[in-house]
């Protein structure tokens, strides 16, 4: 089986034998980079060698199943486990191989505002223990997800627009003018931002402090972006979930960002552990094992 | 006396006789629009007719006293009243008239992050009753100010980057793609956003709801910008000051924006009243009366 985590800006393919990753391919071929929606052609080009080598089954996940993607897959409502996702796969018309699509998940937060994810559900299934107890999982990013998992099932989740808000505030407000471009991360400034996020006054007030601390030479231009990052991630972490040292948050994602979240979670009274790599590949393998393929295995 | 409220994007001049406004001029001549810092030339051109008519004293306020302006005026620390501002005026080298500059105010919020304003202090002095009790004043805008005033003195204040955050989020995140450009304000959607701001989960989480409500057809493209505005102003109002119906917040600023703030303050358990117009002109007149001019009155 070929598993593809096909997102807005990335295309990560895994050639799988059971749960073993035989080969992998990481291309800058996110759905925004595919001209005129020619997804079949793009998949054919990218997977040509593996298909020529006999692969006949492809499992897709991520934003490729969104309205802007190839085939729109309705969200599967929570609670949902690996088996539920495997039963809800959507066929995709692709001539060169039997191709199925993992639907995203939907949920309602406690005030019935809808919640959605696409792609993260596969990473979660590839990481959590199906026989495990209640765990909080966090997938940091442009749209960070905080997920309640119990017994291998996603019970519910909430999204925080932290990464995208950071980029917009840094790139398109007065705050960016006080920041040295391409400054290396400043861990002390990050921690200072996380501390500040616990003060009264709210995020919109704390943002202005990035400017005034700079104005009064209490925050250098090389440190300001890390401070802003700590401020935003601190606000997210404090609002997202109850934190306890004895119940570590399971972090899934890129190493450097997960390290920042682990730091912030620790500062806010919790603890964190980092998931092993290849969460998406493992999740695609587990769902692929349970899929009702009609084609013969290669 | 000529009073000029000279901001980043606006130039508002008042020809004053005592507290009476004899004439006024509103030009798109903010400090960002003055090429190469030729402020003397710009003032000469704009005020030529009034100077030719005998005016010999000019009082400036606003961002013209910032590092990006004509002469940088050190912030006057709070608490400060009209007389304190009048004693702290900064002379500006202008050949055609004796010209003085009102300094901005600085403060420390409760956690000793610095706070600053330039221009708003004049509007406040032009509005509040010098013999009045403790009042909360709010000046909505890109950088909204919430000000504690007692006995005509500014005791302290906090800034919320609400307007600028709104513009960055609408213009430079995925949220803007779901918004109909130039849709008229939608009061119901605004109120819905204010209600949402009182839910748990935090602002960064509530932002994502703008997207998902749109995705599930629970918020129309014509209503989404007003909902986002209600969300942000609601978060500001709830965090900025304790609100009580019996202690109305005094709102200073443009009518439409002040009406939105009055609505949000009411929804959040407070009450508000709108200041009379010409706050800047009245403040410049009051400070000008107390200034130690050396030139003869015209």
mmCIF file with all atom_site columns, C-alpha atoms in Angstrom, chain A residues 174 177 211, chain B residues 5-12 27-34 39 61-69 118-120 142-143 164:
data_model
loop_
_atom_site.group_PDB
_atom_site.id
_atom_site.type_symbol
_atom_site.label_atom_id
_atom_site.label_alt_id
_atom_site.label_comp_id
_atom_site.label_asym_id
_atom_site.label_entity_id
_atom_site.label_seq_id
_atom_site.pdbx_PDB_ins_code
_atom_site.Cartn_x
_atom_site.Cartn_y
_atom_site.Cartn_z
_atom_site.occupancy
_atom_site.B_iso_or_equiv
_atom_site.pdbx_formal_charge
_atom_site.auth_seq_id
_atom_site.auth_comp_id
_atom_site.auth_asym_id
_atom_site.auth_atom_id
_atom_site.pdbx_PDB_model_num
ATOM 1  C CA . UNK A 1 174 ? 3.452  47.401 13.490 1.00 0.00 ? 174 UNK A CA 1
ATOM 2  C CA . UNK A 1 177 ? 8.732  46.521 12.227 1.00 0.00 ? 177 UNK A CA 1
ATOM 3  C CA . UNK A 1 211 ? 5.794  47.228 20.839 1.00 0.00 ? 211 UNK A CA 1
ATOM 4  C CA . UNK B 2 5   ? -4.040 66.999 16.141 1.00 0.00 ? 5   UNK B CA 1
ATOM 5  C CA . UNK B 2 6   ? -1.343 65.563 13.835 1.00 0.00 ? 6   UNK B CA 1
ATOM 6  C CA . UNK B 2 7   ? -1.484 61.794 13.657 1.00 0.00 ? 7   UNK B CA 1
ATOM 7  C CA . UNK B 2 8   ? 0.006  58.975 11.633 1.00 0.00 ? 8   UNK B CA 1
ATOM 8  C CA . UNK B 2 9   ? -2.568 59.277 8.858  1.00 0.00 ? 9   UNK B CA 1
ATOM 9  C CA . UNK B 2 10  ? -4.493 62.483 9.615  1.00 0.00 ? 10  UNK B CA 1
ATOM 10 C CA . UNK B 2 11  ? -3.951 66.225 10.140 1.00 0.00 ? 11  UNK B CA 1
ATOM 11 C CA . UNK B 2 12  ? -6.812 67.994 11.919 1.00 0.00 ? 12  UNK B CA 1
ATOM 12 C CA . UNK B 2 27  ? -6.178 67.131 5.543  1.00 0.00 ? 27  UNK B CA 1
ATOM 13 C CA . UNK B 2 28  ? -4.776 63.740 4.446  1.00 0.00 ? 28  UNK B CA 1
ATOM 14 C CA . UNK B 2 29  ? -1.414 64.931 5.681  1.00 0.00 ? 29  UNK B CA 1
ATOM 15 C CA . UNK B 2 30  ? -0.551 62.395 8.392  1.00 0.00 ? 30  UNK B CA 1
ATOM 16 C CA . UNK B 2 31  ? 3.130  62.113 9.291  1.00 0.00 ? 31  UNK B CA 1
ATOM 17 C CA . UNK B 2 32  ? 3.485  59.093 6.990  1.00 0.00 ? 32  UNK B CA 1
ATOM 18 C CA . UNK B 2 33  ? 2.353  61.304 4.070  1.00 0.00 ? 33  UNK B CA 1
ATOM 19 C CA . UNK B 2 34  ? 5.008  63.978 4.657  1.00 0.00 ? 34  UNK B CA 1
ATOM 20 C CA . UNK B 2 39  ? 7.166  68.899 8.508  1.00 0.00 ? 39  UNK B CA 1
ATOM 21 C CA . UNK B 2 61  ? -0.376 66.964 19.531 1.00 0.00 ? 61  UNK B CA 1
ATOM 22 C CA . UNK B 2 62  ? -0.222 63.365 18.349 1.00 0.00 ? 62  UNK B CA 1
ATOM 23 C CA . UNK B 2 63  ? 2.344  61.233 16.531 1.00 0.00 ? 63  UNK B CA 1
ATOM 24 C CA . UNK B 2 64  ? 4.083  64.356 15.227 1.00 0.00 ? 64  UNK B CA 1
ATOM 25 C CA . UNK B 2 65  ? 5.889  64.160 18.611 1.00 0.00 ? 65  UNK B CA 1
ATOM 26 C CA . UNK B 2 66  ? 7.068  60.583 18.061 1.00 0.00 ? 66  UNK B CA 1
ATOM 27 C CA . UNK B 2 67  ? 10.416 59.270 16.872 1.00 0.00 ? 67  UNK B CA 1
ATOM 28 C CA . UNK B 2 68  ? 8.966  59.203 13.340 1.00 0.00 ? 68  UNK B CA 1
ATOM 29 C CA . UNK B 2 69  ? 7.647  62.774 13.693 1.00 0.00 ? 69  UNK B CA 1
ATOM 30 C CA . UNK B 2 118 ? 0.261  60.235 21.913 1.00 0.00 ? 118 UNK B CA 1
ATOM 31 C CA . UNK B 2 119 ? -2.688 62.441 21.045 1.00 0.00 ? 119 UNK B CA 1
ATOM 32 C CA . UNK B 2 120 ? -5.337 60.622 23.088 1.00 0.00 ? 120 UNK B CA 1
ATOM 33 C CA . UNK B 2 142 ? -6.287 50.463 15.874 1.00 0.00 ? 142 UNK B CA 1
ATOM 34 C CA . UNK B 2 143 ? -4.727 50.655 19.314 1.00 0.00 ? 143 UNK B CA 1
ATOM 35 C CA . UNK B 2 164 ? -4.852 46.440 13.915 1.00 0.00 ? 164 UNK B CA 1
#
